[in-house]
Amino acid sequence: NAGDFPKARIVGYVQTLPDSDINRPLLVMSVYAGEQISERSSRRKQFDFARKQLLAAIDKPPAKVKGLFTQGLFAFHDKAGNFRLSLVSARADGKKLVYSDFKRQSFFIRPGLNNKTFRARMGSAFGTYGDLTAAFSVETLTKEFYNSLFAWYERAMAPESNVTFPNDLTRDDDDRTQLAEHLIRLITRLMFIWFI
């Protein structure tokens, strides 16, 4: 049942995706999501649709596929070429499945933009389920972000850098005396604006 997405179609299945000692087959779907989607539009609705498709694949798995479809890769796209690539996955908790958060494990891509993080994450082969989840991991992205930020801070603090912040506009000899404090203030303000 396609429900809100009547133009959804199964692209295929990754039959073998090892994870420790089990196989995690992957459902792959292309889903037309309307005239135009945005970074925030219909995320919950898309996630619920993906979850229902996984449950249907568990109930009626395709022939020759071993393992349960508790994970799927869903490409929600629009007429303009924008798309959200989402990895929806679940783990067994007793007799029920607990799904990943619908706000996580997802990339929103716009044509014509650099989409640097997406390109970097999708540039590797996915030989295991762990490789795939690492590519979609928000925690890894956060760690990379803060490592890059700290590396920039260290470069700016290096004695050979040209970074200065005037303390007294009438003289130049004190422009690096409170550099660490000024850099941290600049970084926190930029991050605040970015989060807004």
Short mmCIF file of C-alpha atoms in Angstrom, two decimals, residues 3-98:
data_model
loop_
_atom_site.label_atom_id
_atom_site.label_comp_id
_atom_site.label_asym_id
_atom_site.label_seq_id
_atom_site.Cartn_x
_atom_site.Cartn_y
_atom_site.Cartn_z
CA GLY A 3 -0.78 5.50 0.81
CA ASP A 4 0.53 9.08 0.67
CA PHE A 5 3.15 8.16 -1.92
CA PRO A 6 1.40 6.44 -4.84
CA LYS A 7 4.47 6.73 -7.10
CA ALA A 8 6.72 4.75 -4.76
CA ARG A 9 8.55 1.81 -6.25
CA ILE A 10 10.96 -0.82 -5.06
CA VAL A 11 14.27 -0.36 -6.85
CA GLY A 12 15.71 -3.60 -5.54
CA TYR A 13 17.21 -5.47 -2.63
CA VAL A 14 20.71 -5.80 -1.27
CA GLN A 15 20.55 -9.49 -0.48
CA THR A 16 23.82 -9.79 1.43
CA LEU A 17 24.82 -7.13 3.93
CA PRO A 18 26.73 -8.79 6.78
CA ASP A 19 26.56 -7.52 10.35
CA SER A 20 28.59 -9.60 12.83
CA ASP A 21 27.32 -13.12 12.32
CA ILE A 22 23.96 -12.28 10.71
CA ASN A 23 22.80 -11.02 7.33
CA ARG A 24 20.85 -7.75 7.13
CA PRO A 25 19.20 -7.52 3.72
CA LEU A 26 18.40 -4.00 2.62
CA LEU A 27 15.21 -2.82 0.92
CA VAL A 28 15.90 0.01 -1.58
CA MET A 29 13.03 2.28 -2.69
CA SER A 30 12.54 5.37 -4.83
CA VAL A 31 9.64 7.51 -3.64
CA TYR A 32 8.23 10.50 -5.51
CA ALA A 33 7.28 12.88 -2.68
CA GLY A 34 5.49 15.66 -4.59
CA GLU A 35 6.21 18.80 -6.57
CA GLN A 36 8.76 20.15 -4.10
CA ILE A 37 10.25 18.93 -0.84
CA SER A 38 12.42 20.83 1.61
CA GLU A 39 14.85 19.85 4.30
CA ARG A 40 12.05 19.68 6.88
CA SER A 41 8.97 18.78 4.83
CA SER A 42 7.07 15.63 5.70
CA ARG A 43 9.95 13.90 7.46
CA ARG A 44 7.64 12.10 9.87
CA LYS A 45 5.25 11.05 7.10
CA GLN A 46 8.18 9.76 5.02
CA PHE A 47 9.58 7.85 7.99
CA ASP A 48 6.20 6.25 8.75
CA PHE A 49 5.86 5.23 5.10
CA ALA A 50 9.35 3.66 5.15
CA ARG A 51 8.56 1.77 8.35
CA LYS A 52 5.37 0.34 6.81
CA GLN A 53 7.31 -0.78 3.74
CA LEU A 54 9.83 -2.59 5.93
CA LEU A 55 7.06 -4.32 7.85
CA ALA A 56 5.49 -5.41 4.53
CA ALA A 57 8.87 -6.78 3.40
CA ILE A 58 9.20 -8.72 6.66
CA ASP A 59 5.69 -10.17 6.18
CA LYS A 60 6.27 -11.13 2.54
CA PRO A 61 10.00 -11.28 1.82
CA PRO A 62 11.13 -11.74 -1.77
CA ALA A 63 12.29 -15.20 -2.75
CA LYS A 64 15.97 -16.07 -2.24
CA VAL A 65 16.60 -13.33 0.35
CA LYS A 66 17.84 -14.61 3.70
CA GLY A 67 17.32 -12.50 6.80
CA LEU A 68 14.78 -9.92 7.98
CA PHE A 69 14.21 -6.57 6.29
CA THR A 70 14.64 -4.43 9.38
CA GLN A 71 16.50 -1.79 7.33
CA GLY A 72 15.90 0.06 4.11
CA LEU A 73 17.35 2.84 2.03
CA PHE A 74 14.70 5.30 0.83
CA ALA A 75 15.21 8.08 -1.73
CA PHE A 76 12.36 10.60 -1.41
CA HIS A 77 12.55 12.99 -4.38
CA ASP A 78 10.64 15.81 -6.02
CA LYS A 79 10.16 17.25 -9.49
CA ALA A 80 13.01 19.80 -9.03
CA GLY A 81 15.60 17.09 -8.27
CA ASN A 82 15.79 17.64 -4.49
CA PHE A 83 15.92 14.42 -2.55
CA ARG A 84 16.22 13.00 0.93
CA LEU A 85 18.19 9.80 1.26
CA SER A 86 17.18 8.06 4.47
CA LEU A 87 18.41 4.91 6.12
CA VAL A 88 15.56 3.56 8.23
CA SER A 89 16.56 0.71 10.50
CA ALA A 90 15.27 -1.23 13.46
CA ARG A 91 16.67 -3.48 16.15
CA ALA A 92 14.90 -6.21 18.02
CA ASP A 93 13.95 -5.42 21.60
CA GLY A 94 12.27 -8.52 22.92
CA LYS A 95 9.33 -9.23 20.62
CA LYS A 96 9.09 -5.76 19.12
CA LEU A 97 11.16 -3.68 16.71
CA VAL A 98 12.58 -0.35 17.85
#
